[in-house]
XYZ file of C-alpha atoms in Angstrom:
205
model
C -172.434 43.299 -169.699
C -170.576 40.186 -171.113
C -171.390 37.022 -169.749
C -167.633 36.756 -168.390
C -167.912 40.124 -166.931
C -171.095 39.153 -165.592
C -169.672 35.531 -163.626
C -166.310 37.765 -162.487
C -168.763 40.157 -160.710
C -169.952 37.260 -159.085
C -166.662 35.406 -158.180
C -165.926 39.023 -156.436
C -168.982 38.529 -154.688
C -167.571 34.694 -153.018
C -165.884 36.852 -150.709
C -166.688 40.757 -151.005
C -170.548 41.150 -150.688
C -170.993 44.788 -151.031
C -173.124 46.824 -153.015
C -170.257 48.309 -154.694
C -168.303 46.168 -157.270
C -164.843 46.115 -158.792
C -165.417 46.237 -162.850
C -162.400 43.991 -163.338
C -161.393 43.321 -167.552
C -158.913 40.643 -167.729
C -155.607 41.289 -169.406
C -152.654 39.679 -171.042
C -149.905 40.666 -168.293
C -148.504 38.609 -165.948
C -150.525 37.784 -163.182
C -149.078 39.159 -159.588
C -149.334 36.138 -156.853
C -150.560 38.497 -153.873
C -150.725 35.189 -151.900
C -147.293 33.821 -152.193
C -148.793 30.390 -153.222
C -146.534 28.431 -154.993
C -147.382 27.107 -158.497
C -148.607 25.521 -160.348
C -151.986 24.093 -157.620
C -152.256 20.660 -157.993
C -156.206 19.274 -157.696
C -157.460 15.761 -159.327
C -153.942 15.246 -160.087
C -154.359 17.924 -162.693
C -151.775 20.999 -162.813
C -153.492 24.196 -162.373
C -151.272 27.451 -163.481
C -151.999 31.090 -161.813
C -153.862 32.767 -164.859
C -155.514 36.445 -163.076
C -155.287 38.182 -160.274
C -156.836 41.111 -158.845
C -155.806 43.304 -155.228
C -158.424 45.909 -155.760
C -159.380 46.562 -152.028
C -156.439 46.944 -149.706
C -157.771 43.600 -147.414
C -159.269 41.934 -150.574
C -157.424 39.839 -152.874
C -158.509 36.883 -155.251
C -156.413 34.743 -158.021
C -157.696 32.484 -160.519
C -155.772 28.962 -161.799
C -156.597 27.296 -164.914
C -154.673 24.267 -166.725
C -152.445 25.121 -169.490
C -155.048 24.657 -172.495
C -157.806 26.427 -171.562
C -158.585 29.956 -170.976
C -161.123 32.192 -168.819
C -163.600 33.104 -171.323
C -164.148 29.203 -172.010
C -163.138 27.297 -169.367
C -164.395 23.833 -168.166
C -162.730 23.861 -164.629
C -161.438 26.687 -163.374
C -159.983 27.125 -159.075
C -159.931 29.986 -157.325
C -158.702 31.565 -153.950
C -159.778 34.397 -152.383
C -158.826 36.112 -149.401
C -160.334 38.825 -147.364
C -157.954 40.497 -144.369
C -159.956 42.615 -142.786
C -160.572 40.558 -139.689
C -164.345 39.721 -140.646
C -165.684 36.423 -139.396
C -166.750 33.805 -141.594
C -170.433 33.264 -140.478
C -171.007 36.910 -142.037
C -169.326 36.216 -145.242
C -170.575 33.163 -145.888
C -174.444 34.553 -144.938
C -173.586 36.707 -146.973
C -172.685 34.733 -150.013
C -176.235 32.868 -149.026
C -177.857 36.293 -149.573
C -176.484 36.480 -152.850
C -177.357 33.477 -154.131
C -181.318 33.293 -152.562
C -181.503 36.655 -154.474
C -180.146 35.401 -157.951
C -183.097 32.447 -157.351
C -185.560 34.590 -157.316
C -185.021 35.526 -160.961
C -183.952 31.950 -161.808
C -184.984 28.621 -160.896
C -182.115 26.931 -161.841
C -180.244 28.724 -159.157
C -179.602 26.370 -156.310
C -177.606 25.703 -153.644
C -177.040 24.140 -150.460
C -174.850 24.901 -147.424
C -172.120 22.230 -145.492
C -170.731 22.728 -142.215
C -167.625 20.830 -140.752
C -167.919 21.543 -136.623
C -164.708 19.836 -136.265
C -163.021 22.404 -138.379
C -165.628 25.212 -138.293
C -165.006 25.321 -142.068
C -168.257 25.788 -144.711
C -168.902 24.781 -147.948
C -171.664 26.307 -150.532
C -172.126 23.920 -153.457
C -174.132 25.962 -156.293
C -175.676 26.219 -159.505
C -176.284 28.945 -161.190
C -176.438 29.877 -165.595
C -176.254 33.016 -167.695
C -178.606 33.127 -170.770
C -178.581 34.337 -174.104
C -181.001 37.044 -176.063
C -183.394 34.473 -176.546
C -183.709 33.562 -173.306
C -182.099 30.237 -173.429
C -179.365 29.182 -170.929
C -175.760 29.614 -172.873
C -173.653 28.718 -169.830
C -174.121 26.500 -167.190
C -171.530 26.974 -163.664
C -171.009 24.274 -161.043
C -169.182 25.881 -158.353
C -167.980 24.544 -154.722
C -166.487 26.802 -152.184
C -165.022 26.338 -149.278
C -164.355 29.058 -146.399
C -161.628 28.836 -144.093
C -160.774 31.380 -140.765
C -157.491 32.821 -142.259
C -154.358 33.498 -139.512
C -151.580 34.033 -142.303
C -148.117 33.600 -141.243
C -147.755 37.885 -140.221
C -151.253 37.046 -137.921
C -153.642 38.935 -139.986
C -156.972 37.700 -139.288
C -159.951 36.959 -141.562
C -161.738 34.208 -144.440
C -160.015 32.324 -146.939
C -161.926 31.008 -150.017
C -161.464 27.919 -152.253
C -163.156 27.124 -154.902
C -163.822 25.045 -157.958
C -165.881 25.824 -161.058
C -167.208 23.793 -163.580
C -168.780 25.223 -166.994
C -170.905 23.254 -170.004
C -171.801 25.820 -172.805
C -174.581 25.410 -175.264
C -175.917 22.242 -176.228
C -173.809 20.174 -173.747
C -175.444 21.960 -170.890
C -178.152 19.321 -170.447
C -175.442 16.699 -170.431
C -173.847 18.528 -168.019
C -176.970 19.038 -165.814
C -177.299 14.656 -166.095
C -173.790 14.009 -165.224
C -174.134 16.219 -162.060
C -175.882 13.340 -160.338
C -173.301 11.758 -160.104
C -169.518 14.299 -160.474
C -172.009 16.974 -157.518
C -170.972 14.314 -154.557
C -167.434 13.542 -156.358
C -166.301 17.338 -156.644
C -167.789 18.248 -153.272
C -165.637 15.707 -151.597
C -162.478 16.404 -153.530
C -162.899 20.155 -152.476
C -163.498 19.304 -148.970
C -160.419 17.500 -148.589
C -158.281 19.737 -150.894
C -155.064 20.722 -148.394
C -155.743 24.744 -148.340
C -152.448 26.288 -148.902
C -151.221 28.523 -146.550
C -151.376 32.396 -147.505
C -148.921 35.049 -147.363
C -150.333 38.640 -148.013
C -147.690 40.531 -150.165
C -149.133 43.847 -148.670
């Protein structure tokens, strides 16, 4: 497995924790907006354009945004929104997601994460770390990632968990700069997520 198959597998997994995955290989059409979010998502007063999008459960649906000069096998920042229909409540999903991530930890240290909870809102956030390594053994890619989770009512009163999230990538030898400068962009990113305005979702199907 490539090491962008391998962090798409995971992104599926923000939402959809199952033992069954989607293999999902990125292609050159047109993305499909499933969630009638108009374009392009502003965050950091940065412009992000809808790049990929998959539907491959009929409750499950999850697009990716990048600015206009990067791309998804070698992104810096990368947002994403994923939404799951199916009525499930978002204490599961995201104990789920927690699951996940104490069980990629156990293979590597550098895994780590921690867990924020808004009572006003009943909204969570998980702000993680996790890497993918090379044949040596050596860590290739490092991935700062923030979601947030959100009870979804879309405007047709389907019920279920809305995702955003932000992910941040160093490659090579700028990971350990990277890992340094996270003391001080982890708090700024965090916040900015937090206080991102979710857009509002419209299911196409």
């Amino acid at each position: 497995m490539n090491v962008s198959t391998f962090f798409r597998k995971l992104f599926l997994l923000s939402i959809v924790c199952t033992a069954s995955l989607f293999t999902v290989a990125q292609t050159k059409k047109t993305p499909v907006d499933y969630l009638s979010i108009p374009g392009p998502v502003i965050f950091e007063g940065k412009s992000y354009f809808l790049s990929w999008s998959t539907h491959p459960a009929a409750a499950y649906y999850k697009q990716e945004y990048l600015i206009e000069t990067e791309n998804a096998d070698r992104f810096k920042t990368m947002l994403l929104i994923e939404v799951l229909s199916d009525g499930s409540d978002i204490k599961d999903i995201v104990a789920a997601k927690i699951a996940e991530l104490k069980k990629l930890k156990e293979n590597n240290p550098i895994v780590n994460y921690d867990l924020i909870k808004n009572p006003a809102t009943g909204e969570y956030l998980v702000d993680f770390l996790m890497t993918a390594n090379d044949a040596n053994g050596a860590v290739s890619i490092i991935e700062h990632n923030v979601y947030r989770y959100k009870s979804l009512k879309d405007r047709k009163g389907k019920l279920g968990v809305t995702l955003f999230g932000v992910s941040k990538r160093a490659y090579g030898s700028s990971v350990d700069v990277f890992l340094t400068s996270l003391k001080t962009s982890r708090k700024l990113i965090i916040n900015a997520v937090a206080q991102f305005k979710m857009p509002e979702v419209f299911l196409s199907k």
